[in-house]
mmCIF file of C-alpha atoms in Angstrom:
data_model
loop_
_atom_site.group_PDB
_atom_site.id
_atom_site.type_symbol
_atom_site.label_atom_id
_atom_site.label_comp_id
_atom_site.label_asym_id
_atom_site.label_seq_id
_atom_site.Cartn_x
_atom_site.Cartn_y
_atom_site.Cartn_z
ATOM 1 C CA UNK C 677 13.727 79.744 133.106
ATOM 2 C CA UNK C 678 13.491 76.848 130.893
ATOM 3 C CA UNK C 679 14.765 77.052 127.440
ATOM 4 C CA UNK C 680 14.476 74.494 125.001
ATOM 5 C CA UNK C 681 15.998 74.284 120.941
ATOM 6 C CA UNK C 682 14.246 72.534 118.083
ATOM 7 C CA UNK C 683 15.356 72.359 114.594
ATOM 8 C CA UNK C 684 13.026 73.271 111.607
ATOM 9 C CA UNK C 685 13.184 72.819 107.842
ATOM 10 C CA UNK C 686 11.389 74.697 105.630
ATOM 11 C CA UNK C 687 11.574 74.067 101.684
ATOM 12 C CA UNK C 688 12.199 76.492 99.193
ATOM 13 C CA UNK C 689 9.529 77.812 96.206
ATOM 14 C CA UNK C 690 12.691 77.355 94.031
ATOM 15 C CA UNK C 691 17.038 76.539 94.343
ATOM 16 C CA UNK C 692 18.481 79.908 95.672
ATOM 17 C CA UNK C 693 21.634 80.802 94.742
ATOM 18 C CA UNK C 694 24.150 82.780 95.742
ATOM 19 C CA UNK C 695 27.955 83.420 94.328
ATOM 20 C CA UNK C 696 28.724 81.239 97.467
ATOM 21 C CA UNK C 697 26.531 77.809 96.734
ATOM 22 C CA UNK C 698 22.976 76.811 96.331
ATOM 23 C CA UNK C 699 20.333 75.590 98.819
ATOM 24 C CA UNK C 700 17.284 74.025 98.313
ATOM 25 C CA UNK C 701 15.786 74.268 102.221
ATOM 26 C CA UNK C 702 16.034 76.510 105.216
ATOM 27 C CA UNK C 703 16.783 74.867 107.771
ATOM 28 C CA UNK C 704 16.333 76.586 111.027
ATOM 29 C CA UNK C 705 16.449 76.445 115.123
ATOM 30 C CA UNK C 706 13.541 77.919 117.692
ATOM 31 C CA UNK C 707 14.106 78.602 120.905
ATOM 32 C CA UNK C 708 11.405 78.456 123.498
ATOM 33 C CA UNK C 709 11.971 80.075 126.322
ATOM 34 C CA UNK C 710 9.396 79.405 129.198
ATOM 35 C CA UNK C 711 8.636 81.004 133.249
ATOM 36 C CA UNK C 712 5.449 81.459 135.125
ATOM 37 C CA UNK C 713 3.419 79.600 132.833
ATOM 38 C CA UNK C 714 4.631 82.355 129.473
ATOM 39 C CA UNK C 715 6.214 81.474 126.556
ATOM 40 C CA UNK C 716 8.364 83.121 124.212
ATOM 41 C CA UNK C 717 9.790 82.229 120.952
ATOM 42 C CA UNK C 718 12.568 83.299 118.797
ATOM 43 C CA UNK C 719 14.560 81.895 115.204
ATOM 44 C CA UNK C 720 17.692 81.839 113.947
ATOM 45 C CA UNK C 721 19.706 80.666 110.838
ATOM 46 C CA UNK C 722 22.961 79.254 111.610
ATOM 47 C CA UNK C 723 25.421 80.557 108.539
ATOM 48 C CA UNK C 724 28.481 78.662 107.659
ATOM 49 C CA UNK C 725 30.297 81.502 106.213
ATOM 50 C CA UNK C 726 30.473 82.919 110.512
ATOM 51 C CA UNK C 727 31.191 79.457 110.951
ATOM 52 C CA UNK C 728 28.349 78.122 112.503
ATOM 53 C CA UNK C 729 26.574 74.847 112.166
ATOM 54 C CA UNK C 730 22.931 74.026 113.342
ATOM 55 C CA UNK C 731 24.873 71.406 116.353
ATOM 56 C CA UNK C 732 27.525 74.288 117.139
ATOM 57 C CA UNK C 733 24.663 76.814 117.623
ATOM 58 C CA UNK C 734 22.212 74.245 119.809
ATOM 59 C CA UNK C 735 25.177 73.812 122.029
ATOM 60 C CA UNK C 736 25.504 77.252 122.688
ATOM 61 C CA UNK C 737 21.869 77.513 123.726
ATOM 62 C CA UNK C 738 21.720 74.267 125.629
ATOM 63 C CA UNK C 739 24.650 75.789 127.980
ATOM 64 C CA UNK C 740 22.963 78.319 129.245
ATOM 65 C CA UNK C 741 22.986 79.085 132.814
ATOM 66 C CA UNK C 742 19.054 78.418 134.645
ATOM 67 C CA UNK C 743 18.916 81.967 135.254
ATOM 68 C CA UNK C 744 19.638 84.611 132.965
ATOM 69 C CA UNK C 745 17.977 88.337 131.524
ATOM 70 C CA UNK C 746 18.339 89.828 128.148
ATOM 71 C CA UNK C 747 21.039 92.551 129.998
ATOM 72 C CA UNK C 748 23.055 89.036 130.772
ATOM 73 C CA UNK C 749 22.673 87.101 127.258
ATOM 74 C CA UNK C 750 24.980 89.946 125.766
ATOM 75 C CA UNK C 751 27.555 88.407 127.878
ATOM 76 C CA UNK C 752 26.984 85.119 127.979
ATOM 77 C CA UNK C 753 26.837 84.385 124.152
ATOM 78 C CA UNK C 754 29.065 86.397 121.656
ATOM 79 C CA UNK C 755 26.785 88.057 118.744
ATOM 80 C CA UNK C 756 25.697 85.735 116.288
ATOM 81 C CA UNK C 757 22.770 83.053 115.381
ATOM 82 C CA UNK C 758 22.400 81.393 119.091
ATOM 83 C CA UNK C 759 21.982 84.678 120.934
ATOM 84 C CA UNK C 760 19.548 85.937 118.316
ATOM 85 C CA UNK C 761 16.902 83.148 118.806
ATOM 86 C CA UNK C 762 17.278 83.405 122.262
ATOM 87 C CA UNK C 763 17.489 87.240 122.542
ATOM 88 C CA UNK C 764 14.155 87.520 120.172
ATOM 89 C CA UNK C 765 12.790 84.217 122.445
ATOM 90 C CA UNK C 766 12.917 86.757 125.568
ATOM 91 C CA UNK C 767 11.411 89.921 124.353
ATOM 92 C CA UNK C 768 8.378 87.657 122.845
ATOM 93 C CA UNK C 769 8.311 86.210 126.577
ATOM 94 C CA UNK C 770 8.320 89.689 128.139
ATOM 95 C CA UNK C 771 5.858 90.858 125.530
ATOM 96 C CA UNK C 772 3.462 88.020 126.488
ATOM 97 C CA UNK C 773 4.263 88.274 130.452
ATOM 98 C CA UNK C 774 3.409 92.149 130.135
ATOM 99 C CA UNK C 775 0.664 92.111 128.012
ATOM 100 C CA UNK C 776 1.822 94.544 125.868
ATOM 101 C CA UNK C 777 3.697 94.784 122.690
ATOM 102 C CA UNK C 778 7.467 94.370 121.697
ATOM 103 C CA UNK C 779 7.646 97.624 120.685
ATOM 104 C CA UNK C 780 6.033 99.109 123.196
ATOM 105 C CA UNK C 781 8.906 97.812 125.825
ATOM 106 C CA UNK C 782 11.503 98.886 123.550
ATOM 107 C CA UNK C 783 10.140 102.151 123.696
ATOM 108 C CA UNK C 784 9.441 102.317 119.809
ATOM 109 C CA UNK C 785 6.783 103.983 117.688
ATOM 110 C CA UNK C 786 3.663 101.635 116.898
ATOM 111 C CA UNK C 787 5.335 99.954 113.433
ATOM 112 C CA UNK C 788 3.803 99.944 110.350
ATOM 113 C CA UNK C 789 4.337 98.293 106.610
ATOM 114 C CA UNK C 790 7.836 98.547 104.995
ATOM 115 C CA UNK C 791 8.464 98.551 101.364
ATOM 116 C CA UNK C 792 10.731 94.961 101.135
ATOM 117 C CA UNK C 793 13.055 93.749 98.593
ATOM 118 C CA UNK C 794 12.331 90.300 96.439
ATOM 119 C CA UNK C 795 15.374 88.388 95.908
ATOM 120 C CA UNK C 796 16.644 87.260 92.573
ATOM 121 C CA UNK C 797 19.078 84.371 93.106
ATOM 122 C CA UNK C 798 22.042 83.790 90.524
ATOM 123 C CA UNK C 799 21.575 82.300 87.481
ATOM 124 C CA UNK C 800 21.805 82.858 83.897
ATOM 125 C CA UNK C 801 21.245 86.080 82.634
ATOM 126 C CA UNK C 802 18.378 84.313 80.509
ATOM 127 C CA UNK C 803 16.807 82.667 83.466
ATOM 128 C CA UNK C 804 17.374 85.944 85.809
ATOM 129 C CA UNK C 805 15.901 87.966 82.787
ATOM 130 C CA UNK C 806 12.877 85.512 82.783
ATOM 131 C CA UNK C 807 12.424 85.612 86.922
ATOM 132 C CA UNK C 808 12.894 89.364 86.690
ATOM 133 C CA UNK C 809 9.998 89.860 84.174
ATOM 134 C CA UNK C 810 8.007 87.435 86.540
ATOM 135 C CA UNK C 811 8.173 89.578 89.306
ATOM 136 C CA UNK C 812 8.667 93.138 87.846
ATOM 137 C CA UNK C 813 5.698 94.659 89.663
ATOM 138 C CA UNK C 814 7.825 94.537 93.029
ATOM 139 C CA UNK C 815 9.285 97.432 93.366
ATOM 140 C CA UNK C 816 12.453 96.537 94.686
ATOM 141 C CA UNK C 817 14.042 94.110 93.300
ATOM 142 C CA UNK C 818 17.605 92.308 94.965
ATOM 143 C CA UNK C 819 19.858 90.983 92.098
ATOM 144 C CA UNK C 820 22.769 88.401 93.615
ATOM 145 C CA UNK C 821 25.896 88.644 91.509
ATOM 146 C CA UNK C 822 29.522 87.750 92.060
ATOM 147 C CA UNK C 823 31.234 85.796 89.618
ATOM 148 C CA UNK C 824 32.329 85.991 85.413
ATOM 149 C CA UNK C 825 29.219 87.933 83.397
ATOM 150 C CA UNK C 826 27.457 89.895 86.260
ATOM 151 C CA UNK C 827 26.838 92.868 83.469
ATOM 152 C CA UNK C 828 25.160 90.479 81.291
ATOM 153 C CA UNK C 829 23.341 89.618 84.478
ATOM 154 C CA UNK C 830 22.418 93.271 85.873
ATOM 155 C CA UNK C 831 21.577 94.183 82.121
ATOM 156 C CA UNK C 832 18.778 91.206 81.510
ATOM 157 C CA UNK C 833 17.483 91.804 85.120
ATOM 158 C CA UNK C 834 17.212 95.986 83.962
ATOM 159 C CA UNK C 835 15.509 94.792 80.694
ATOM 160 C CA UNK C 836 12.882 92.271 82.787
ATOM 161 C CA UNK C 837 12.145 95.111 85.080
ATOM 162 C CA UNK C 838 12.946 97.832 83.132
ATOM 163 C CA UNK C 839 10.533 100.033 86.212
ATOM 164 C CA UNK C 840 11.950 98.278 89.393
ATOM 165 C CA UNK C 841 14.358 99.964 92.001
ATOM 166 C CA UNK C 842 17.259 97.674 91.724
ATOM 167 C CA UNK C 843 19.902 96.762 94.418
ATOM 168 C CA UNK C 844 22.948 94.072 93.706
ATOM 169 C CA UNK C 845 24.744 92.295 96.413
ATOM 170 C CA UNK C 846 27.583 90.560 95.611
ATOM 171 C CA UNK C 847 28.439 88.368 98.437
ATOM 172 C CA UNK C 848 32.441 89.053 97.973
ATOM 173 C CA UNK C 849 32.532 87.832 94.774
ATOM 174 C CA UNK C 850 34.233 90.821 93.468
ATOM 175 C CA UNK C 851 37.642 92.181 92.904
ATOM 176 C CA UNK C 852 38.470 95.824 93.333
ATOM 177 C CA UNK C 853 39.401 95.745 89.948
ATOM 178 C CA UNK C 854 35.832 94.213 88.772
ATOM 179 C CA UNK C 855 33.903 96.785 91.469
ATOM 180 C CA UNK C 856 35.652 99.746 89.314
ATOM 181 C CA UNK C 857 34.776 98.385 85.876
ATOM 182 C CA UNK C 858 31.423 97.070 86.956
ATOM 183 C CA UNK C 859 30.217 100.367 88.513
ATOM 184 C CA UNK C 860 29.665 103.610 86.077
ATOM 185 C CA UNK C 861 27.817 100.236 83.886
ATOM 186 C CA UNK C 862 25.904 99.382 87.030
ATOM 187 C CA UNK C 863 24.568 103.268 87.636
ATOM 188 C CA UNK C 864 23.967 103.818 83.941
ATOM 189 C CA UNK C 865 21.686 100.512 84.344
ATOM 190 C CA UNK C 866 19.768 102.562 87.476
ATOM 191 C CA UNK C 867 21.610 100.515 90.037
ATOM 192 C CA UNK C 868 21.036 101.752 93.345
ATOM 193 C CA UNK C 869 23.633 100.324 95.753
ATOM 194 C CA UNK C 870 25.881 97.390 95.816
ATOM 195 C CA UNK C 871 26.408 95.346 98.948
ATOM 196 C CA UNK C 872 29.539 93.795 100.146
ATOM 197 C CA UNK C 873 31.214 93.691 96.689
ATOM 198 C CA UNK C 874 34.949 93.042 97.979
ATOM 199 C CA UNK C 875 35.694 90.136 101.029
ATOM 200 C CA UNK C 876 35.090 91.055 104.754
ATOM 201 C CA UNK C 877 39.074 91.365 105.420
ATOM 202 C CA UNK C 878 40.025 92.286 102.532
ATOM 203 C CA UNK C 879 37.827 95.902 101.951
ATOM 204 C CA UNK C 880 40.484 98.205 103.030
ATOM 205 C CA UNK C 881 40.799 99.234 99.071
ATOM 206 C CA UNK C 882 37.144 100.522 99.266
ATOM 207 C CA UNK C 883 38.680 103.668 101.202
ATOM 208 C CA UNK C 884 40.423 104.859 98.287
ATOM 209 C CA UNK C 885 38.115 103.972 95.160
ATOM 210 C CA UNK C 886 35.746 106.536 94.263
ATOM 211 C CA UNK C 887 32.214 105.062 95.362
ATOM 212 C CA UNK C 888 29.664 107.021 92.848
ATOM 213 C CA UNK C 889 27.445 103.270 93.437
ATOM 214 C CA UNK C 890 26.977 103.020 97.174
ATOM 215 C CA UNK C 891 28.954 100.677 98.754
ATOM 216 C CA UNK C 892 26.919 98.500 101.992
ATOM 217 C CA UNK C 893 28.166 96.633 103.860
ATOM 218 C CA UNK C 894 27.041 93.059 104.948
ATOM 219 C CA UNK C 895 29.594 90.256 105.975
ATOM 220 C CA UNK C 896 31.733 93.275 107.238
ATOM 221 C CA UNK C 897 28.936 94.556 109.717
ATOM 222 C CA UNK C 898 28.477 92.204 112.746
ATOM 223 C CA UNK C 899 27.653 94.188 115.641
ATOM 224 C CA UNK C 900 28.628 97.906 117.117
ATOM 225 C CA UNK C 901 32.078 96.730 117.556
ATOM 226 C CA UNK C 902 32.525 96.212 113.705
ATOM 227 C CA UNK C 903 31.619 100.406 113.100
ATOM 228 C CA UNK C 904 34.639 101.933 113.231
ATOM 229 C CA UNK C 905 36.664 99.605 110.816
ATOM 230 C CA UNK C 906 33.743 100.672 108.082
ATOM 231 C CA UNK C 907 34.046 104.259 108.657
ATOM 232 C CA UNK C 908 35.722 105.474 104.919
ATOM 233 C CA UNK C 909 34.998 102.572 103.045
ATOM 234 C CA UNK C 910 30.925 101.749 103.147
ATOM 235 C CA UNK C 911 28.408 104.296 102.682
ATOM 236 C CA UNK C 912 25.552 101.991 104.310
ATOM 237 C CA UNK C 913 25.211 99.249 106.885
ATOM 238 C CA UNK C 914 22.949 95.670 106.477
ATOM 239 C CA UNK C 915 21.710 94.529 109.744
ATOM 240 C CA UNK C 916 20.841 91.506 109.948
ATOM 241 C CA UNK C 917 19.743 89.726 113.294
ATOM 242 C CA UNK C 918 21.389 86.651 113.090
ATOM 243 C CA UNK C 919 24.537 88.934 113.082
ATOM 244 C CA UNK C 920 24.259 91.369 115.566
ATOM 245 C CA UNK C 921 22.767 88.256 117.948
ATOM 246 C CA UNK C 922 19.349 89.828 118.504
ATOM 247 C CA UNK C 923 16.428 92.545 118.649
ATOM 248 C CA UNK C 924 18.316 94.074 121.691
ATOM 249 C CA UNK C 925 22.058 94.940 119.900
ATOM 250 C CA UNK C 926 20.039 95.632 116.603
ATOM 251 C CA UNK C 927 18.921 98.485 117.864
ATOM 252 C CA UNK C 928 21.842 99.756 119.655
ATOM 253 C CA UNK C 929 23.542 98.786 115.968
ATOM 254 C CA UNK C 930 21.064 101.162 114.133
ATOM 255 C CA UNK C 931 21.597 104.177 116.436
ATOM 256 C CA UNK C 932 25.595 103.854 116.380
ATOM 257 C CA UNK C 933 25.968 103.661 112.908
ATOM 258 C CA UNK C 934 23.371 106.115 112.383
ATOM 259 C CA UNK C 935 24.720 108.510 114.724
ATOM 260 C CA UNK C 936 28.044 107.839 112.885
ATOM 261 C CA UNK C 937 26.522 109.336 109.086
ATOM 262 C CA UNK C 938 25.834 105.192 107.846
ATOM 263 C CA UNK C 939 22.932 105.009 106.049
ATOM 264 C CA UNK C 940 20.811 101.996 107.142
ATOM 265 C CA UNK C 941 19.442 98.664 105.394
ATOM 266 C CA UNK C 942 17.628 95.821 107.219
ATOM 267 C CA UNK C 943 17.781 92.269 105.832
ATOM 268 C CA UNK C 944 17.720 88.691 106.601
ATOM 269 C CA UNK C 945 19.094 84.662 105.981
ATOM 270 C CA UNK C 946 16.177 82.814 104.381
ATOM 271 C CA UNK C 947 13.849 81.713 107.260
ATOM 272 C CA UNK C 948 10.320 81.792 108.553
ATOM 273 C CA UNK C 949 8.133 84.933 109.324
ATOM 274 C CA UNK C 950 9.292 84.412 112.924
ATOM 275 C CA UNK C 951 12.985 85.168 111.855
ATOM 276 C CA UNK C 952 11.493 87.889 110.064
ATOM 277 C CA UNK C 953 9.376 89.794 112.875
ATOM 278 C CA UNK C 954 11.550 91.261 114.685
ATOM 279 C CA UNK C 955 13.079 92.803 112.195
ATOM 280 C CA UNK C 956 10.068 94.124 110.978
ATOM 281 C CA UNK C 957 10.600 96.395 114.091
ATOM 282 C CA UNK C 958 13.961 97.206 113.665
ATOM 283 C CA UNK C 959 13.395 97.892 109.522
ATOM 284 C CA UNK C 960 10.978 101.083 110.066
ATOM 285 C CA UNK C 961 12.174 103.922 108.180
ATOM 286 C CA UNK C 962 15.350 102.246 106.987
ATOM 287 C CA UNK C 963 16.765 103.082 103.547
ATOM 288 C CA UNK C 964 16.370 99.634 102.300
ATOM 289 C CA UNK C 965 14.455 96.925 103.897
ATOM 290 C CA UNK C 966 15.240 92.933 102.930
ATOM 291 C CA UNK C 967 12.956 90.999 104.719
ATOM 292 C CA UNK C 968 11.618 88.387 101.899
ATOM 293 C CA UNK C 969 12.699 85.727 103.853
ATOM 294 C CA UNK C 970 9.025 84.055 104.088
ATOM 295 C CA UNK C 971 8.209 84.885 99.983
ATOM 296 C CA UNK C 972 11.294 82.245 99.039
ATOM 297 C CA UNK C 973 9.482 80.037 101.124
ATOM 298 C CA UNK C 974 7.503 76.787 99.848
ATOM 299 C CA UNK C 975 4.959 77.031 103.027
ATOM 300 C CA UNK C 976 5.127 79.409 105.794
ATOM 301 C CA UNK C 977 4.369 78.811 109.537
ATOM 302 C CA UNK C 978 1.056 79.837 110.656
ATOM 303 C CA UNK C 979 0.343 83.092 111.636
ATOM 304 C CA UNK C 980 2.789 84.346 108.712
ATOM 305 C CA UNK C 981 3.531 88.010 108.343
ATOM 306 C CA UNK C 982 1.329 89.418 106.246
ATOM 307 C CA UNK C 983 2.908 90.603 102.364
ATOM 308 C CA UNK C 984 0.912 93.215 100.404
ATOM 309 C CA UNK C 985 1.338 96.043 97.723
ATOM 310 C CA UNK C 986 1.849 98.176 100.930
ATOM 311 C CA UNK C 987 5.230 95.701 101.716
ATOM 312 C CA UNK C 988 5.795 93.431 104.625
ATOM 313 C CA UNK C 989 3.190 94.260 107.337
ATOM 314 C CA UNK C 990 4.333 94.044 111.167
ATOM 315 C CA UNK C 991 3.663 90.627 113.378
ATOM 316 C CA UNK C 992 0.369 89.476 114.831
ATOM 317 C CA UNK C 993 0.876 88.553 118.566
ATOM 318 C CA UNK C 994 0.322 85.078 117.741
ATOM 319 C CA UNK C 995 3.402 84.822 116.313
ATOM 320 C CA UNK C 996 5.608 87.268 117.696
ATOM 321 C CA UNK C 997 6.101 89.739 120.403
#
């Protein structure tokens, strides 16, 4: 099997901003992965905060053995951005080689439009007020947060949208202290869940705070091996591909932590609709689906998923699976 890496870059619509920094691109890697004349494409976004870098991820790829299956990826690469792109890369190739859909093999349920979140990125309460009021037909609506005036924040989003379902993730910006006083103001304001509001590592106080807001979590929830630690402290689970390292734990994810009373959310890094399709898969029937990756976007790639009153729409063979 060949397998090849390029990188991508795909401007913005706007700066997005999260308590963490501010980016004005996505820049991106896509694996090809090519055998008996079929090829089979997958993305990934390589996130500093797991500590990768586009050059660290491309190296992990470019070692690769000649020969390999999906079964052996999982142990060749450790979950994370490189085994994602190639992971989704072979079950588009497999798709394409079988003539039949991705979630046919998988042994899922035709997919069909999911209800997605639109991202507000941090800002000014006046400037998230005025984005919120731009887009308050969505009916989801994702509010970052984490840092000083996040209730002035949450309030002017509530009074741009006054009809949207609102969700808040604070990317650890928080302090137990903040998540207690922050909370009964954040339900009051129809707040339904907050994601990751204390640091991965440093959650433990989660298990003995009263949680009337839903707690998920994100940077705490890698794979199936991050479950247990979760059990007590988060009410809800964010899968994300480019954490679990691919369609193929994603799914193995979901059914853990559902089997273990977590209720489930599907979301994304800011990419392309080809980062975004197979989670499209993975996202039906979850609590709370996050897949705007593509609306942040100035230009998407060809073939785009599809985004319509009736949410984000599954992937057109041409570009995935």
């Amino acid at each position: 099997m060949k397998v090849s890496v390029a990188t991508e870059v795909f401007p913005l619509a706007k700066t997005f901003t999260i308590s963490r920094g501010s980016k004005t691109e996505a820049r991106v890697l896509v694996v090809t992965v090519e055998a008996d004349g079929v090829q089979g494409r997958g993305e990934c976004v390589p996130y500093a905060r797991y500590g990768e870098t586009p050059e660290s991820v491309r190296a992990q790829v470019e070692r690769l053995p000649a020969a390999f299956d999906r079964g052996a990826l999982q142990r060749l690469l450790p979950a994370g951005a490189a085994r994602n792109a190639v992971d989704c890369a072979l079950w588009d190739w497999e798709a394409k080689r079988a003539g039949r859909r991705v979630w046919q093999l998988a042994g899922l349920a035709a997919p069909g439009p999911q209800v997605t979140a639109y991202t507000l990125s941090l800002d000014t309460p006046a400037a998230m007020r005025a984005e919120a009021a731009a887009q308050a037909a969505r009916p989801v609506l994702k509010v970052k947060l984490g840092g000083e005036g996040d209730l002035a924040r949450i309030e002017a989003v509530r009074a741009g949208a006054p009809a949207a379902r609102i969700i808040v993730d604070a990317n650890e910006g928080w302090t137990p202290e903040s998540y207690a006083a922050l909370a009964p103001a954040l339900l009051r304001l129809g707040v339904a869940l907050v994601e990751q509001p204390l640091p991965a590592g440093a959650d433990a106080a989660l298990a003995d705070m009263a949680r009337p807001l839903p707690v998920c979590a994100d940077e705490s929830c890698h794979d199936r091996a991050s479950l247990a630690a979760l059990a007590g402290r988060y009410d809800m689970v964010n899968i994300k591909l480019d954490k679990t390292g691919g369609l193929t734990e994603a799914l193995a994810l979901r059914a853990e932590a559902e089997r273990m009373g977590f209720g489930i959310m599907v979301g994304c890094m800011v990419g392309s609709s080809l980062a975004m399709a197979p989670a499209v898969l993975l996202a039906q029937g979850a609590a709370v689906v996050d897949l705007d990756g593509p609306l942040l976007l100035a230009a998407d790639r060809p073939y785009g998923l599809v985004y319509d009153a009736g949410g984000v729409h599954p992937p057109e063979p041409q570009l995935w699976g």
